[in-house]
Short mmCIF file of C-alpha atoms in Angstrom, two decimals:
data_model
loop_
_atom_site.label_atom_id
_atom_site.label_comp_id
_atom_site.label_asym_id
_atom_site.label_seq_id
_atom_site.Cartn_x
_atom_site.Cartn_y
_atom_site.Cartn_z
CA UNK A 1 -94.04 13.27 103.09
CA UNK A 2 -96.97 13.07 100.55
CA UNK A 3 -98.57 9.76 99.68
CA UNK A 4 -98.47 8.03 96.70
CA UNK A 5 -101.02 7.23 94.25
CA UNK A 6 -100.23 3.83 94.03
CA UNK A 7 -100.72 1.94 97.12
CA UNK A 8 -100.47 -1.84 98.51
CA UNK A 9 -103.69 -3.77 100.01
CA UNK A 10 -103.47 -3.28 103.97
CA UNK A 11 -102.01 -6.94 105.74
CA UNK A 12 -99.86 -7.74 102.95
CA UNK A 13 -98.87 -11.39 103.99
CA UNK A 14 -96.77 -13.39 101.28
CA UNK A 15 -95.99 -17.22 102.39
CA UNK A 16 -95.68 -20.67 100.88
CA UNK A 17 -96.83 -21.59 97.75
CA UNK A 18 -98.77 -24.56 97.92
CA UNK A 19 -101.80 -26.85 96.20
CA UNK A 20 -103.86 -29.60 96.58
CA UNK A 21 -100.80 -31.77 95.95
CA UNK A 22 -99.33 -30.74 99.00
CA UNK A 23 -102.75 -31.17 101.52
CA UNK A 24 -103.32 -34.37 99.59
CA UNK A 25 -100.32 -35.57 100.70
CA UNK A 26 -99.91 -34.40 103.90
CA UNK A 27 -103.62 -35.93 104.59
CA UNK A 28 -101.68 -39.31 103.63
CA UNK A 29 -99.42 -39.00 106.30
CA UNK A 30 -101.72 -38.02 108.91
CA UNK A 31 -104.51 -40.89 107.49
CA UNK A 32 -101.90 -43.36 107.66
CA UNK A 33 -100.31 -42.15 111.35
CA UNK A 34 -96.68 -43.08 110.38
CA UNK A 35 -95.02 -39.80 111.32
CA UNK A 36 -91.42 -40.01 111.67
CA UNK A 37 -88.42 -41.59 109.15
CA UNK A 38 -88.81 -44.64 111.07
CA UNK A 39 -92.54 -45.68 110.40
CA UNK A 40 -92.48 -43.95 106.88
CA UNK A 41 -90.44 -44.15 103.69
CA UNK A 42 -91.19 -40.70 102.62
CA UNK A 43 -87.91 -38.59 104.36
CA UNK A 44 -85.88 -41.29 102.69
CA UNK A 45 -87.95 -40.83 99.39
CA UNK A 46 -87.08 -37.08 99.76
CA UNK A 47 -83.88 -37.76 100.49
CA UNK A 48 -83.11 -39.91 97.45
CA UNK A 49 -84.98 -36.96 95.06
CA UNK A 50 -83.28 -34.51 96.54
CA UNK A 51 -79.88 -35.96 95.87
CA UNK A 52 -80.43 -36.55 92.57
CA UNK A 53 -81.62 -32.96 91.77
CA UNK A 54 -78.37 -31.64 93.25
CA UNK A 55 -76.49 -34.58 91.68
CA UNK A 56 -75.10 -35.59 94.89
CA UNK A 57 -74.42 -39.51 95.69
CA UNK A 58 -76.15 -38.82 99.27
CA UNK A 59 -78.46 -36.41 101.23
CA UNK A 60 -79.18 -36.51 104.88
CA UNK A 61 -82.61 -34.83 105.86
CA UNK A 62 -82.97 -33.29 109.59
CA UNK A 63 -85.34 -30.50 110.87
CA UNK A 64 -83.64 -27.56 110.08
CA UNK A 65 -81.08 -25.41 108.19
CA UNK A 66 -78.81 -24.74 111.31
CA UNK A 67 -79.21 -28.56 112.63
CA UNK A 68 -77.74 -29.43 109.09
CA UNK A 69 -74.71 -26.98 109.72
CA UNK A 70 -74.11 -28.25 113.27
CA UNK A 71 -74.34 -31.92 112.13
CA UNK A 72 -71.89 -30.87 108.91
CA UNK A 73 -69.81 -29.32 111.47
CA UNK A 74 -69.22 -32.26 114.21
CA UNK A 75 -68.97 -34.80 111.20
CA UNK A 76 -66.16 -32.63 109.73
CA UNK A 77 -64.58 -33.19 113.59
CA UNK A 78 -64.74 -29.63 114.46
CA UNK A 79 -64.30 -29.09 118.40
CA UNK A 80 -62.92 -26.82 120.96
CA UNK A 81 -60.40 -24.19 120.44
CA UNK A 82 -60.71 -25.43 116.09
CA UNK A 83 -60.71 -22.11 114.01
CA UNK A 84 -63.85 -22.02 111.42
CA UNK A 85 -63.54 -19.34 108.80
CA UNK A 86 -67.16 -17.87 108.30
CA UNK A 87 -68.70 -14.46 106.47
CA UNK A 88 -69.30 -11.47 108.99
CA UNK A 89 -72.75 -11.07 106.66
CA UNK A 90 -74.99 -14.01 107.44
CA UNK A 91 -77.80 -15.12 109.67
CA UNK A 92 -76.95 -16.60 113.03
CA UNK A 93 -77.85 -19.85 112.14
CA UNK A 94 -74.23 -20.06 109.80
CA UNK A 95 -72.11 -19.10 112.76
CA UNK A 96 -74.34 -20.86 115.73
CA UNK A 97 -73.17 -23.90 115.21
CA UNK A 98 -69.18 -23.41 114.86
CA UNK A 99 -69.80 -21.86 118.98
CA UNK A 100 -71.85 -24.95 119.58
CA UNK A 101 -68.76 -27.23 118.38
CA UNK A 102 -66.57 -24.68 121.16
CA UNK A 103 -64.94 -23.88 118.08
CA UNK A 104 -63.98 -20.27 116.75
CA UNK A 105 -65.38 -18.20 114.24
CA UNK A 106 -63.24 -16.41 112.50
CA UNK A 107 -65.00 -13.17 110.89
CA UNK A 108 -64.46 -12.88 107.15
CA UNK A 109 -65.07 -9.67 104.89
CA UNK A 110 -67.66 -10.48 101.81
CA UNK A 111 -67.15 -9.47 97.95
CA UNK A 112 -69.14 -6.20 97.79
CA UNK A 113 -71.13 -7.03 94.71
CA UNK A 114 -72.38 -10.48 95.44
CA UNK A 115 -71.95 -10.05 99.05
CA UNK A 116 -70.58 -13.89 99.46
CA UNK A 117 -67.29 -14.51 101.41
CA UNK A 118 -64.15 -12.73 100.24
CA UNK A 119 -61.58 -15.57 98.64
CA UNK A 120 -58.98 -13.03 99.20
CA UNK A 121 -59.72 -12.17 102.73
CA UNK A 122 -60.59 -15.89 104.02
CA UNK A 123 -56.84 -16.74 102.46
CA UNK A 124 -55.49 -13.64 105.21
CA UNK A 125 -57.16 -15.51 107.54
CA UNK A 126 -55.86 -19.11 108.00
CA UNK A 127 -54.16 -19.60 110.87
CA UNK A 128 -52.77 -23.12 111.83
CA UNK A 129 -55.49 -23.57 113.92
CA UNK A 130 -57.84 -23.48 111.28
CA UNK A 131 -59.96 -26.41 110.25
CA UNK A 132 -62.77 -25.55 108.20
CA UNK A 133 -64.00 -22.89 105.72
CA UNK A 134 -68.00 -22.16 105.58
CA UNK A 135 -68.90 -20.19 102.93
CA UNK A 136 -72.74 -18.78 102.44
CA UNK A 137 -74.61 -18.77 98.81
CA UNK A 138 -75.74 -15.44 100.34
CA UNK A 139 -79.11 -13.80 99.06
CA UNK A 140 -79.18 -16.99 96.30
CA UNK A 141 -76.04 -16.28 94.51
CA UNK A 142 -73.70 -18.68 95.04
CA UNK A 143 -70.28 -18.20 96.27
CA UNK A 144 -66.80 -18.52 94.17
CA UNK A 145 -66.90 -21.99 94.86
CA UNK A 146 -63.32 -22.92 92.87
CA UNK A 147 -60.88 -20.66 94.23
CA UNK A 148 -62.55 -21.15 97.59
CA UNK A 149 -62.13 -25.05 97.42
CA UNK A 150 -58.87 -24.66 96.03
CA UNK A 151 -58.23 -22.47 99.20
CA UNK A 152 -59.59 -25.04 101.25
CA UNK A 153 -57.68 -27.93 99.97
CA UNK A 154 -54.19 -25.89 99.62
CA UNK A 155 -54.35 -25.57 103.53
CA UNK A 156 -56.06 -29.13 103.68
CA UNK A 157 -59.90 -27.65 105.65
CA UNK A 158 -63.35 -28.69 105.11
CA UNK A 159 -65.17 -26.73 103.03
CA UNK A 160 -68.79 -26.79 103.53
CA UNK A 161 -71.08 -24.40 101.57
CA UNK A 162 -74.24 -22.82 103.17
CA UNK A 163 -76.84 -23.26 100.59
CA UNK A 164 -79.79 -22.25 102.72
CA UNK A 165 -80.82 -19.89 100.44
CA UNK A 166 -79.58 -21.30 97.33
CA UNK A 167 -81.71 -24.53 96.28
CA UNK A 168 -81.58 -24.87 92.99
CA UNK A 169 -78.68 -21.94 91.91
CA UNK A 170 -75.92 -22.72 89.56
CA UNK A 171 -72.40 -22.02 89.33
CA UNK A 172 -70.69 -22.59 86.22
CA UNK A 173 -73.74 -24.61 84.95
CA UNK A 174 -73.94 -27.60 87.96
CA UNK A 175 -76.55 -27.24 90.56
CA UNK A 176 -75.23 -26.11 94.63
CA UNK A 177 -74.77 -29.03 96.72
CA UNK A 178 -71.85 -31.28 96.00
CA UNK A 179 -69.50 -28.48 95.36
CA UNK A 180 -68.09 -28.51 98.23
CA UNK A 181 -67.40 -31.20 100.99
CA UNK A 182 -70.37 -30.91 102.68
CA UNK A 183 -73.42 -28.23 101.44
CA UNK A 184 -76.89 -27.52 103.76
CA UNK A 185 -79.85 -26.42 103.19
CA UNK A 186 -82.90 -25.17 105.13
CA UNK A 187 -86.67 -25.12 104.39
CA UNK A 188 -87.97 -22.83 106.73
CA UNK A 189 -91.07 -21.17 105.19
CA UNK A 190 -89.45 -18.31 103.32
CA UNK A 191 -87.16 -20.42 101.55
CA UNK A 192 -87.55 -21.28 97.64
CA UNK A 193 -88.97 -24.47 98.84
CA UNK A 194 -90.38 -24.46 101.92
CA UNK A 195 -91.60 -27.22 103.84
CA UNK A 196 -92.53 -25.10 107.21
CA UNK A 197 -89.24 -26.29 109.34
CA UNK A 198 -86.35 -28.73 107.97
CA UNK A 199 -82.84 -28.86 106.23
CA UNK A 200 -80.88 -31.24 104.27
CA UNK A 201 -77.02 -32.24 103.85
CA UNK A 202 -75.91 -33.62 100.69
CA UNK A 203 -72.09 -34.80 100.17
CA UNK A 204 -70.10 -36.87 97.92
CA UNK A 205 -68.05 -38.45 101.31
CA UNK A 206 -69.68 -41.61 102.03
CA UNK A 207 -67.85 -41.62 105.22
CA UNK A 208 -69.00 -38.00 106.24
CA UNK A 209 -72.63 -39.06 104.83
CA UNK A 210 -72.87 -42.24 107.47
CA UNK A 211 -71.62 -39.47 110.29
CA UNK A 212 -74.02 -37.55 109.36
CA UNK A 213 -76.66 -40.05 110.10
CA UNK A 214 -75.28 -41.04 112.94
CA UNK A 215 -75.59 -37.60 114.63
CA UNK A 216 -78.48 -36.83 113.71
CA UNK A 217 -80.07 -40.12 115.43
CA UNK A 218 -78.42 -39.49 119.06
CA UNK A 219 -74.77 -40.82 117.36
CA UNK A 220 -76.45 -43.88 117.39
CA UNK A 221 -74.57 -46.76 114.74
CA UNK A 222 -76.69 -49.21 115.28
CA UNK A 223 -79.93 -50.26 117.88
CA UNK A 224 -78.62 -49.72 120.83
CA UNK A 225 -74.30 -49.21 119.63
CA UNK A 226 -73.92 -44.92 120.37
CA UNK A 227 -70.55 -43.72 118.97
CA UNK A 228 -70.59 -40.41 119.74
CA UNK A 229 -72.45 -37.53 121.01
CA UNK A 230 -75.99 -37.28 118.94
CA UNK A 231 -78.72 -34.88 118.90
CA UNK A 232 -82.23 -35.64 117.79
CA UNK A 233 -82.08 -33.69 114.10
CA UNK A 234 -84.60 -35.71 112.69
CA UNK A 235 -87.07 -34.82 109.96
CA UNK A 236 -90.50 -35.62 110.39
CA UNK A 237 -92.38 -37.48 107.90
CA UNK A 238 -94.80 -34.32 107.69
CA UNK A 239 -92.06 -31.63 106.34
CA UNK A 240 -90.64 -34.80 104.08
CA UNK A 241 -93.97 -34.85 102.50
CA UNK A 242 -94.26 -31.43 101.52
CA UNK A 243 -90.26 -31.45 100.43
CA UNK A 244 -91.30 -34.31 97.95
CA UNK A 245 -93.83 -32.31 96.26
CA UNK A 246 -92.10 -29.06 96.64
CA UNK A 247 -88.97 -30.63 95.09
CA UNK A 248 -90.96 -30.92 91.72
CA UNK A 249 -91.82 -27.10 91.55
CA UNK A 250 -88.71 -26.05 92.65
CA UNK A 251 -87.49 -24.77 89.01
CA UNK A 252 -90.67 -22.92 88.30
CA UNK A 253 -90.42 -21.19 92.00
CA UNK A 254 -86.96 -20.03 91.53
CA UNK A 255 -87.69 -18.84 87.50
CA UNK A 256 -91.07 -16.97 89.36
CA UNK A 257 -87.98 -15.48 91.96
CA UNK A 258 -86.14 -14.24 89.15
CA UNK A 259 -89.09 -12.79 87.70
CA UNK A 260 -89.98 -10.65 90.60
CA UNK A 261 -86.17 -9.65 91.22
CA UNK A 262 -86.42 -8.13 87.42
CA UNK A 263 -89.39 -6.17 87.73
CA UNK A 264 -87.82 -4.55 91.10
CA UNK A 265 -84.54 -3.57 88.78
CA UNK A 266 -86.77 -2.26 86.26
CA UNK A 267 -88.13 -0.24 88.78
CA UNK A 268 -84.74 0.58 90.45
CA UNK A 269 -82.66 0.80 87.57
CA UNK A 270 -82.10 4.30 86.78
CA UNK A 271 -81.54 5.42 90.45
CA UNK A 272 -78.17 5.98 92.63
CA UNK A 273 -78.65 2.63 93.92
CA UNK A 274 -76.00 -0.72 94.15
CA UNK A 275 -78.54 -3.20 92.53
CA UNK A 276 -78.09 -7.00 93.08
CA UNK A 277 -76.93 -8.81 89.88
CA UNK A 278 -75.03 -12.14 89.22
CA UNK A 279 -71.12 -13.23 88.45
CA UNK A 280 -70.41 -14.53 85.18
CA UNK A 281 -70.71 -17.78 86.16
CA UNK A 282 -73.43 -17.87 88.46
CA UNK A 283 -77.37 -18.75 88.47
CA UNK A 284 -78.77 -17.03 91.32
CA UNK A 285 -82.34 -17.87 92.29
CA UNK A 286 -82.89 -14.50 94.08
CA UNK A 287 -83.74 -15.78 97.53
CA UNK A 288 -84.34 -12.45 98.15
CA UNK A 289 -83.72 -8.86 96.23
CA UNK A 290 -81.09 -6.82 98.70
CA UNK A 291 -79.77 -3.40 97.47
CA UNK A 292 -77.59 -0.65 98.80
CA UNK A 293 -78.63 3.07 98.80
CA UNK A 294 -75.90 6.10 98.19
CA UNK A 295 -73.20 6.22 101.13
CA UNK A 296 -74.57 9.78 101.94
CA UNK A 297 -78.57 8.21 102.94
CA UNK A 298 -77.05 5.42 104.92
CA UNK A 299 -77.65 7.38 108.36
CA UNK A 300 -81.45 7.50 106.90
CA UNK A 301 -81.31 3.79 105.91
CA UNK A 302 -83.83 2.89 109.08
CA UNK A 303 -85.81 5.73 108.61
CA UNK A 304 -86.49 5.29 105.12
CA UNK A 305 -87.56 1.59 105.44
CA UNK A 306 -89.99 2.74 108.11
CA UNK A 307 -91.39 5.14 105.26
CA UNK A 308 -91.58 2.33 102.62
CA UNK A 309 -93.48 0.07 105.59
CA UNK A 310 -96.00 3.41 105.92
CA UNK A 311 -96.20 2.66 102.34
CA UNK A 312 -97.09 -1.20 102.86
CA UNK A 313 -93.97 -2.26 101.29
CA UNK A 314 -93.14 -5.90 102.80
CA UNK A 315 -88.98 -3.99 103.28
CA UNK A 316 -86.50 -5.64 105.41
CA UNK A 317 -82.97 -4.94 106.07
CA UNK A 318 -80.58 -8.32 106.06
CA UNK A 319 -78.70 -7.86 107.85
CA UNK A 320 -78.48 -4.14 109.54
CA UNK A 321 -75.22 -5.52 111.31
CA UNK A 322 -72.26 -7.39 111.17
CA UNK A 323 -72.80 -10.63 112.97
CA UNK A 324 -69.62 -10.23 115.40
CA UNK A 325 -71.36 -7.12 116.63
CA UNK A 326 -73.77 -9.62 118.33
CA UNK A 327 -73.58 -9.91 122.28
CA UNK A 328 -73.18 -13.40 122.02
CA UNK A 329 -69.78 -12.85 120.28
CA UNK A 330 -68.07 -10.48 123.01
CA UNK A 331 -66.16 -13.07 124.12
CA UNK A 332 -63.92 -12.88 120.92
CA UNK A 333 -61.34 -10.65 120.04
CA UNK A 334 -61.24 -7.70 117.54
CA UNK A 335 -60.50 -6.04 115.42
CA UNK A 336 -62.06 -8.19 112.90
CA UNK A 337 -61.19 -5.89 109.47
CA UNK A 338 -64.42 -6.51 107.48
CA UNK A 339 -65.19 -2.71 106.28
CA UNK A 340 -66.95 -4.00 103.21
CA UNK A 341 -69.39 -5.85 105.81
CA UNK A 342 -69.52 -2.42 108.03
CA UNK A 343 -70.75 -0.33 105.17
CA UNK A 344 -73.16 -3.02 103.60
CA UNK A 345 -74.59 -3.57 106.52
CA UNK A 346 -75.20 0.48 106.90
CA UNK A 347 -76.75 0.94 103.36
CA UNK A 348 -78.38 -2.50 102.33
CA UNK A 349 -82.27 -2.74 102.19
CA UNK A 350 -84.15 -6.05 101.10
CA UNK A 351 -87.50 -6.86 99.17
CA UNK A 352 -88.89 -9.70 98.96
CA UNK A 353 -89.18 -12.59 95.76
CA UNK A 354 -91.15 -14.62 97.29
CA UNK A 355 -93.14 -16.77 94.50
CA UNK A 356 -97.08 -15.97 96.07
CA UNK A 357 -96.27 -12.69 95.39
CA UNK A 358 -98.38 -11.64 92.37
CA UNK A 359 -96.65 -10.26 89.46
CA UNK A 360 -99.06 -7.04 89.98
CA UNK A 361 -97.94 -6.57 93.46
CA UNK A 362 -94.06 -6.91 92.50
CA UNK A 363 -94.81 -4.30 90.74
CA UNK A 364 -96.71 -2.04 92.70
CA UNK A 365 -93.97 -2.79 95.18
CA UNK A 366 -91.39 -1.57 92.72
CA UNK A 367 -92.96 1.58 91.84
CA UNK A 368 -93.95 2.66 95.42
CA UNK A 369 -90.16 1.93 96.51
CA UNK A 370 -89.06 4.32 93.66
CA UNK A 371 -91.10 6.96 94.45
CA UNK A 372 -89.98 6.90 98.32
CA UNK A 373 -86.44 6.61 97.09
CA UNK A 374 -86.88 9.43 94.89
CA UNK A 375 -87.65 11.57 97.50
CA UNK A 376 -85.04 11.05 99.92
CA UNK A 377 -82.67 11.41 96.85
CA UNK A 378 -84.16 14.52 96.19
CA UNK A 379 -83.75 16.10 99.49
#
């Protein structure tokens, strides 16, 4: 295949977005050696801002997205043999958890244009022993929260909404994260606002708010009083620091996500392609830009992302497979129906939004994924 005219600086690297607001107050921490939420006020400071940009009456930092979905999970009282309904598209850190509680996932097809859970296929799916739904704001779009909480209440579950990707997205005009009965969030370093490692739950339930905080601190009540089984999810006062600062760009990192997600459909538009856009109702901040190519290329999906990376182009593929196809699942039982999730899966291919990304290289990214696109179509 020829090469293209336009081509992307070698060691393309695209990470956080920070300033000297951030190592200013990081220095702080370390000058002042008070590390952890015990010896500093700054993971409750975060905690407090954070909850009122989400407009939820509590938020309970720990030190990472899947910690916050195993802590929402054993404060919604989800244990052995419990059924969890959960999205056959996702990262392992959704469904990780539910198998940590010895629940059971139960595998749930996705809406094919938003890629979020299926309403209609989660309703097929409630058995008796079901006691929680777990729906993922996939990609940054959220998912149909109301009939989805209606769902939840109509067969009396938890519904907790994994927002990992989603800080900051609307649906029908109010921010993610108290939508549902319990929401999480993760700041891992690709996220819209990363603070290296971390995660957050935010609820309205005062009562699952103060489990929270209990299991997070070893299911400790009070000094010395353990209720429960605990884990160490704490946040260090480190990550809290950068959250508080990265809180306050937040808007301008998602509107610079958006940006980059419309100069790739600019690029994009005009071809045989499934491009990502939002419901009626939603705000998605983009956490990344995933499309599908024509049914007919989907054997050539792998090979044609190693021909955009000859290219330079930062391409992944999230996620190349349904989640259940994971060894660690074997133990459960098939068939698990999700066909939309089978041919997604098959045909999706992701670019990145990431704000450091310079408008210029969006764009050279855009037009070099064209022309390799254009080629395979022409074949």
């Amino acid at each position: 295949m020829k090469e293209h005219k336009k081509r992307l600086p070698e060691g393309l690297r695209f990470g956080p977005l920070f300033d000297e607001a951030e190592v200013e107050m990081v220095s702080e921490v370390v000058r002042s050696g008070r590390l952890t939420q015990f010896s500093s006020t700054l993971v409750t400071e975060f905690e407090d801002a954070f909850a009122a940009y989400v407009g939820a009456p509590a938020a309970i930092a720990v030190n990472s997205g899947t910690a916050a979905l195993h802590t929402a999970l054993a404060a919604a009282g989800i244990g052995p043999g419990d059924e969890v309904i959960v999205p056959a598209f996702t990262f392992i850190g959704t469904v990780g958890p539910v198998l940590q509680q010895q629940a059971v996932p139960v595998f749930t097809d996705i809406d094919p244009k938003t890629f979020c859970i299926s309403v209609e296929d989660a309703a097929r799916k409630i058995t008796p022993k079901t006691k929680a739904l777990l729906a993922v704001d996939m990609f940054g779009h959220p998912a149909d929260i109301d009939p989805l909480r209606e769902l939840a209440a109509q067969h009396d579950l938890v519904f907790i909404e994994d927002a990992c990707q989603a800080h900051g997205a609307k649906y029908k005009g109010k921010r993610v994260g108290n939508l549902a009965d319990l929401t999480c969030f993760s700041f891992y370093e690709s996220k819209n606002m990363p603070t290296g490692e971390g995660g957050m739950i935010t609820t309205g339930n005062e009562r699952l708010a103060q489990l929270c905080r209990m299991i997070r601190h070893q299911g400790e009540e009070n000094w010395g009083i353990i209720r429960r089984l605990g884990f160490n999810y704490r946040m260090p006062a480190l990550q809290a620091a950068l959250g508080v600062v990265q809180l306050k760009k937040l808007d301008k990192f998602n509107e610079m996500r958006r940006e980059r997600a419309a100069i790739y459909t600019r690029a994009l538009a005009d071809l045989d392609l499934e491009l990502p856009g939002e419901s009626p109702d939603v705000w998605s901040v983009f956490h990344v830009y995933s499309f599908l190519i024509p049914r007919r290329l989907a054997e050539r999906r792998d090979e044609i992302v190693r021909r955009l990376r000859e290219e330079r182009v930062p391409v992944g593929v999230a996620y190349p497979r349904p989640l259940y196809a994971s060894p660690v699942f074997a133990h459960l039982e098939g068939p698990f129906d999700c066909p939309v999730t089978e041919d997604v899966c098959s045909r999706v291919i992701t670019l990145p939004t990431l704000q450091s990304i310079p408008v210029e290289i969006a764009e050279t990214i855009g037009e070099v994924t064209r022309e390799v696109l254009l080629e395979y179509m022409r074949e």
